[in-house]
mmCIF file with all atom_site columns, C-alpha atoms in Angstrom:
data_model
loop_
_atom_site.group_PDB
_atom_site.id
_atom_site.type_symbol
_atom_site.label_atom_id
_atom_site.label_alt_id
_atom_site.label_comp_id
_atom_site.label_asym_id
_atom_site.label_entity_id
_atom_site.label_seq_id
_atom_site.pdbx_PDB_ins_code
_atom_site.Cartn_x
_atom_site.Cartn_y
_atom_site.Cartn_z
_atom_site.occupancy
_atom_site.B_iso_or_equiv
_atom_site.pdbx_formal_charge
_atom_site.auth_seq_id
_atom_site.auth_comp_id
_atom_site.auth_asym_id
_atom_site.auth_atom_id
_atom_site.pdbx_PDB_model_num
ATOM 1   C CA . UNK A 1 1   ? -0.552  17.503  -57.574 1.00 0.00 ? 1   UNK A CA 1
ATOM 2   C CA . UNK A 1 2   ? -1.077  14.367  -59.331 1.00 0.00 ? 2   UNK A CA 1
ATOM 3   C CA . UNK A 1 3   ? 0.397   11.159  -57.736 1.00 0.00 ? 3   UNK A CA 1
ATOM 4   C CA . UNK A 1 4   ? 1.217   7.984   -59.628 1.00 0.00 ? 4   UNK A CA 1
ATOM 5   C CA . UNK A 1 5   ? 1.912   4.803   -57.781 1.00 0.00 ? 5   UNK A CA 1
ATOM 6   C CA . UNK A 1 6   ? 2.899   1.589   -59.699 1.00 0.00 ? 6   UNK A CA 1
ATOM 7   C CA . UNK A 1 7   ? 2.788   -1.867  -58.351 1.00 0.00 ? 7   UNK A CA 1
ATOM 8   C CA . UNK A 1 8   ? 2.634   -5.510  -59.324 1.00 0.00 ? 8   UNK A CA 1
ATOM 9   C CA . UNK A 1 9   ? 6.173   -6.052  -60.377 1.00 0.00 ? 9   UNK A CA 1
ATOM 10  C CA . UNK A 1 10  ? 8.255   -8.964  -59.351 1.00 0.00 ? 10  UNK A CA 1
ATOM 11  C CA . UNK A 1 11  ? 10.432  -11.891 -60.453 1.00 0.00 ? 11  UNK A CA 1
ATOM 12  C CA . UNK A 1 12  ? 9.029   -14.096 -63.088 1.00 0.00 ? 12  UNK A CA 1
ATOM 13  C CA . UNK A 1 13  ? 10.414  -17.000 -65.244 1.00 0.00 ? 13  UNK A CA 1
ATOM 14  C CA . UNK A 1 14  ? 10.674  -16.585 -68.956 1.00 0.00 ? 14  UNK A CA 1
ATOM 15  C CA . UNK A 1 15  ? 7.335   -17.209 -70.497 1.00 0.00 ? 15  UNK A CA 1
ATOM 16  C CA . UNK A 1 16  ? 5.439   -16.136 -67.359 1.00 0.00 ? 16  UNK A CA 1
ATOM 17  C CA . UNK A 1 17  ? 2.939   -13.345 -66.893 1.00 0.00 ? 17  UNK A CA 1
ATOM 18  C CA . UNK A 1 18  ? 2.437   -10.363 -64.649 1.00 0.00 ? 18  UNK A CA 1
ATOM 19  C CA . UNK A 1 19  ? -0.180  -7.607  -64.086 1.00 0.00 ? 19  UNK A CA 1
ATOM 20  C CA . UNK A 1 20  ? 1.057   -4.250  -63.371 1.00 0.00 ? 20  UNK A CA 1
ATOM 21  C CA . UNK A 1 21  ? -1.243  -1.570  -61.785 1.00 0.00 ? 21  UNK A CA 1
ATOM 22  C CA . UNK A 1 22  ? -1.017  2.118   -61.668 1.00 0.00 ? 22  UNK A CA 1
ATOM 23  C CA . UNK A 1 23  ? -3.091  4.138   -59.102 1.00 0.00 ? 23  UNK A CA 1
ATOM 24  C CA . UNK A 1 24  ? -3.660  7.780   -59.971 1.00 0.00 ? 24  UNK A CA 1
ATOM 25  C CA . UNK A 1 25  ? -4.473  10.234  -57.243 1.00 0.00 ? 25  UNK A CA 1
ATOM 26  C CA . UNK A 1 26  ? -5.655  13.833  -57.092 1.00 0.00 ? 26  UNK A CA 1
ATOM 27  C CA . UNK A 1 27  ? -7.160  13.919  -60.472 1.00 0.00 ? 27  UNK A CA 1
ATOM 28  C CA . UNK A 1 28  ? -10.160 12.324  -62.245 1.00 0.00 ? 28  UNK A CA 1
ATOM 29  C CA . UNK A 1 29  ? -8.522  9.893   -64.656 1.00 0.00 ? 29  UNK A CA 1
ATOM 30  C CA . UNK A 1 30  ? -11.513 9.925   -67.122 1.00 0.00 ? 30  UNK A CA 1
ATOM 31  C CA . UNK A 1 31  ? -10.591 11.864  -70.212 1.00 0.00 ? 31  UNK A CA 1
ATOM 32  C CA . UNK A 1 32  ? -6.920  11.397  -69.959 1.00 0.00 ? 32  UNK A CA 1
ATOM 33  C CA . UNK A 1 33  ? -4.833  9.266   -72.371 1.00 0.00 ? 33  UNK A CA 1
ATOM 34  C CA . UNK A 1 34  ? -2.419  7.173   -70.302 1.00 0.00 ? 34  UNK A CA 1
ATOM 35  C CA . UNK A 1 35  ? 0.689   5.218   -71.062 1.00 0.00 ? 35  UNK A CA 1
ATOM 36  C CA . UNK A 1 36  ? 3.160   2.644   -69.667 1.00 0.00 ? 36  UNK A CA 1
ATOM 37  C CA . UNK A 1 37  ? 6.891   3.092   -69.933 1.00 0.00 ? 37  UNK A CA 1
ATOM 38  C CA . UNK A 1 38  ? 9.863   1.080   -68.944 1.00 0.00 ? 38  UNK A CA 1
ATOM 39  C CA . UNK A 1 39  ? 13.513  1.906   -68.172 1.00 0.00 ? 39  UNK A CA 1
ATOM 40  C CA . UNK A 1 40  ? 16.652  -0.214  -67.964 1.00 0.00 ? 40  UNK A CA 1
ATOM 41  C CA . UNK A 1 41  ? 19.431  1.128   -65.807 1.00 0.00 ? 41  UNK A CA 1
ATOM 42  C CA . UNK A 1 42  ? 21.725  3.231   -67.936 1.00 0.00 ? 42  UNK A CA 1
ATOM 43  C CA . UNK A 1 43  ? 19.217  3.531   -70.746 1.00 0.00 ? 43  UNK A CA 1
ATOM 44  C CA . UNK A 1 44  ? 16.513  6.083   -71.616 1.00 0.00 ? 44  UNK A CA 1
ATOM 45  C CA . UNK A 1 45  ? 12.962  5.438   -70.498 1.00 0.00 ? 45  UNK A CA 1
ATOM 46  C CA . UNK A 1 46  ? 11.101  3.980   -73.411 1.00 0.00 ? 46  UNK A CA 1
ATOM 47  C CA . UNK A 1 47  ? 7.346   4.043   -74.276 1.00 0.00 ? 47  UNK A CA 1
ATOM 48  C CA . UNK A 1 48  ? 5.526   0.694   -74.192 1.00 0.00 ? 48  UNK A CA 1
ATOM 49  C CA . UNK A 1 49  ? 1.845   1.341   -74.592 1.00 0.00 ? 49  UNK A CA 1
ATOM 50  C CA . UNK A 1 50  ? -0.897  3.943   -74.611 1.00 0.00 ? 50  UNK A CA 1
ATOM 51  C CA . UNK A 1 51  ? -4.607  3.761   -73.967 1.00 0.00 ? 51  UNK A CA 1
ATOM 52  C CA . UNK A 1 52  ? -7.159  6.164   -75.299 1.00 0.00 ? 52  UNK A CA 1
ATOM 53  C CA . UNK A 1 53  ? -9.320  8.215   -72.917 1.00 0.00 ? 53  UNK A CA 1
ATOM 54  C CA . UNK A 1 54  ? -12.335 7.826   -75.168 1.00 0.00 ? 54  UNK A CA 1
ATOM 55  C CA . UNK A 1 55  ? -12.822 4.309   -76.454 1.00 0.00 ? 55  UNK A CA 1
ATOM 56  C CA . UNK A 1 56  ? -10.045 2.311   -74.634 1.00 0.00 ? 56  UNK A CA 1
ATOM 57  C CA . UNK A 1 57  ? -8.290  1.711   -78.018 1.00 0.00 ? 57  UNK A CA 1
ATOM 58  C CA . UNK A 1 58  ? -4.606  1.169   -77.529 1.00 0.00 ? 58  UNK A CA 1
ATOM 59  C CA . UNK A 1 59  ? -1.307  1.227   -79.312 1.00 0.00 ? 59  UNK A CA 1
ATOM 60  C CA . UNK A 1 60  ? 1.934   -0.650  -78.422 1.00 0.00 ? 60  UNK A CA 1
ATOM 61  C CA . UNK A 1 61  ? 5.583   -0.670  -79.169 1.00 0.00 ? 61  UNK A CA 1
ATOM 62  C CA . UNK A 1 62  ? 6.529   -3.467  -81.529 1.00 0.00 ? 62  UNK A CA 1
ATOM 63  C CA . UNK A 1 63  ? 8.080   -5.662  -78.765 1.00 0.00 ? 63  UNK A CA 1
ATOM 64  C CA . UNK A 1 64  ? 4.942   -5.453  -76.675 1.00 0.00 ? 64  UNK A CA 1
ATOM 65  C CA . UNK A 1 65  ? 2.284   -5.959  -79.408 1.00 0.00 ? 65  UNK A CA 1
ATOM 66  C CA . UNK A 1 66  ? 0.580   -9.299  -79.020 1.00 0.00 ? 66  UNK A CA 1
ATOM 67  C CA . UNK A 1 67  ? 1.980   -9.976  -75.532 1.00 0.00 ? 67  UNK A CA 1
ATOM 68  C CA . UNK A 1 68  ? 0.990   -6.826  -73.437 1.00 0.00 ? 68  UNK A CA 1
ATOM 69  C CA . UNK A 1 69  ? -2.458  -5.428  -72.975 1.00 0.00 ? 69  UNK A CA 1
ATOM 70  C CA . UNK A 1 70  ? -3.132  -1.969  -71.451 1.00 0.00 ? 70  UNK A CA 1
ATOM 71  C CA . UNK A 1 71  ? -6.499  -1.310  -69.741 1.00 0.00 ? 71  UNK A CA 1
ATOM 72  C CA . UNK A 1 72  ? -8.112  1.108   -67.451 1.00 0.00 ? 72  UNK A CA 1
ATOM 73  C CA . UNK A 1 73  ? -10.832 1.315   -64.811 1.00 0.00 ? 73  UNK A CA 1
ATOM 74  C CA . UNK A 1 74  ? -11.695 5.025   -64.623 1.00 0.00 ? 74  UNK A CA 1
ATOM 75  C CA . UNK A 1 75  ? -14.070 4.493   -61.698 1.00 0.00 ? 75  UNK A CA 1
ATOM 76  C CA . UNK A 1 76  ? -11.038 3.181   -59.696 1.00 0.00 ? 76  UNK A CA 1
ATOM 77  C CA . UNK A 1 77  ? -8.647  5.779   -61.146 1.00 0.00 ? 77  UNK A CA 1
ATOM 78  C CA . UNK A 1 78  ? -6.358  2.930   -62.223 1.00 0.00 ? 78  UNK A CA 1
ATOM 79  C CA . UNK A 1 79  ? -4.405  1.780   -65.294 1.00 0.00 ? 79  UNK A CA 1
ATOM 80  C CA . UNK A 1 80  ? -3.212  -1.778  -65.816 1.00 0.00 ? 80  UNK A CA 1
ATOM 81  C CA . UNK A 1 81  ? -0.638  -3.583  -67.934 1.00 0.00 ? 81  UNK A CA 1
ATOM 82  C CA . UNK A 1 82  ? -1.174  -7.328  -68.452 1.00 0.00 ? 82  UNK A CA 1
ATOM 83  C CA . UNK A 1 83  ? 2.050   -8.849  -69.719 1.00 0.00 ? 83  UNK A CA 1
ATOM 84  C CA . UNK A 1 84  ? 2.367   -12.410 -70.966 1.00 0.00 ? 84  UNK A CA 1
ATOM 85  C CA . UNK A 1 85  ? 5.113   -14.505 -72.589 1.00 0.00 ? 85  UNK A CA 1
ATOM 86  C CA . UNK A 1 86  ? 7.629   -12.443 -70.784 1.00 0.00 ? 86  UNK A CA 1
ATOM 87  C CA . UNK A 1 87  ? 11.333  -12.701 -71.690 1.00 0.00 ? 87  UNK A CA 1
ATOM 88  C CA . UNK A 1 88  ? 14.590  -11.380 -70.124 1.00 0.00 ? 88  UNK A CA 1
ATOM 89  C CA . UNK A 1 89  ? 14.538  -8.336  -72.404 1.00 0.00 ? 89  UNK A CA 1
ATOM 90  C CA . UNK A 1 90  ? 11.361  -7.213  -70.664 1.00 0.00 ? 90  UNK A CA 1
ATOM 91  C CA . UNK A 1 91  ? 13.242  -6.859  -67.427 1.00 0.00 ? 91  UNK A CA 1
ATOM 92  C CA . UNK A 1 92  ? 13.078  -3.106  -66.377 1.00 0.00 ? 92  UNK A CA 1
ATOM 93  C CA . UNK A 1 93  ? 11.359  -0.652  -64.088 1.00 0.00 ? 93  UNK A CA 1
ATOM 94  C CA . UNK A 1 94  ? 7.857   0.061   -65.409 1.00 0.00 ? 94  UNK A CA 1
ATOM 95  C CA . UNK A 1 95  ? 6.173   3.432   -65.020 1.00 0.00 ? 95  UNK A CA 1
ATOM 96  C CA . UNK A 1 96  ? 2.808   4.985   -65.976 1.00 0.00 ? 96  UNK A CA 1
ATOM 97  C CA . UNK A 1 97  ? 2.205   8.485   -67.018 1.00 0.00 ? 97  UNK A CA 1
ATOM 98  C CA . UNK A 1 98  ? 0.623   10.581  -69.749 1.00 0.00 ? 98  UNK A CA 1
ATOM 99  C CA . UNK A 1 99  ? 1.710   9.845   -73.346 1.00 0.00 ? 99  UNK A CA 1
ATOM 100 C CA . UNK A 1 100 ? 5.052   10.944  -74.761 1.00 0.00 ? 100 UNK A CA 1
ATOM 101 C CA . UNK A 1 101 ? 3.521   13.713  -76.732 1.00 0.00 ? 101 UNK A CA 1
ATOM 102 C CA . UNK A 1 102 ? 1.975   15.421  -73.696 1.00 0.00 ? 102 UNK A CA 1
ATOM 103 C CA . UNK A 1 103 ? 3.336   17.118  -70.638 1.00 0.00 ? 103 UNK A CA 1
ATOM 104 C CA . UNK A 1 104 ? 4.043   14.414  -67.994 1.00 0.00 ? 104 UNK A CA 1
ATOM 105 C CA . UNK A 1 105 ? 2.927   14.334  -64.404 1.00 0.00 ? 105 UNK A CA 1
ATOM 106 C CA . UNK A 1 106 ? 5.516   13.752  -61.661 1.00 0.00 ? 106 UNK A CA 1
ATOM 107 C CA . UNK A 1 107 ? 6.957   10.196  -62.187 1.00 0.00 ? 107 UNK A CA 1
ATOM 108 C CA . UNK A 1 108 ? 6.177   7.609   -59.570 1.00 0.00 ? 108 UNK A CA 1
ATOM 109 C CA . UNK A 1 109 ? 8.747   5.264   -58.112 1.00 0.00 ? 109 UNK A CA 1
ATOM 110 C CA . UNK A 1 110 ? 7.904   2.539   -60.794 1.00 0.00 ? 110 UNK A CA 1
ATOM 111 C CA . UNK A 1 111 ? 7.654   -1.167  -60.259 1.00 0.00 ? 111 UNK A CA 1
ATOM 112 C CA . UNK A 1 112 ? 10.476  -3.494  -60.938 1.00 0.00 ? 112 UNK A CA 1
ATOM 113 C CA . UNK A 1 113 ? 9.991   -6.457  -63.299 1.00 0.00 ? 113 UNK A CA 1
ATOM 114 C CA . UNK A 1 114 ? 12.664  -9.049  -63.533 1.00 0.00 ? 114 UNK A CA 1
ATOM 115 C CA . UNK A 1 115 ? 12.353  -11.938 -65.924 1.00 0.00 ? 115 UNK A CA 1
ATOM 116 C CA . UNK A 1 116 ? 14.912  -14.731 -65.087 1.00 0.00 ? 116 UNK A CA 1
ATOM 117 C CA . UNK A 1 117 ? 15.210  -18.371 -64.530 1.00 0.00 ? 117 UNK A CA 1
#
């Protein structure tokens, strides 16, 4: 079955940047729309960004637009999320998967992002 492994999280100060990675196994990623999500303990997982399978166009939640960039490298079977100007409200566990309107693959373990002084 498809396996998703997220990495790249960590502790960063407000205003800082991070690059998250998502490695996808057991499927050819080309042709699949992909998304990033995040979840704060006790809250529902929320959608952050989606990248097209065809032209790498992307969409973002309002809080991410202008600060986050989703990208992909199909030959590596990987998805990325470049995050800048981070603030404490971005603190969450970040996950990748298919977009919200499509059946999801098994969720990975996620990667923790903590924005704090």
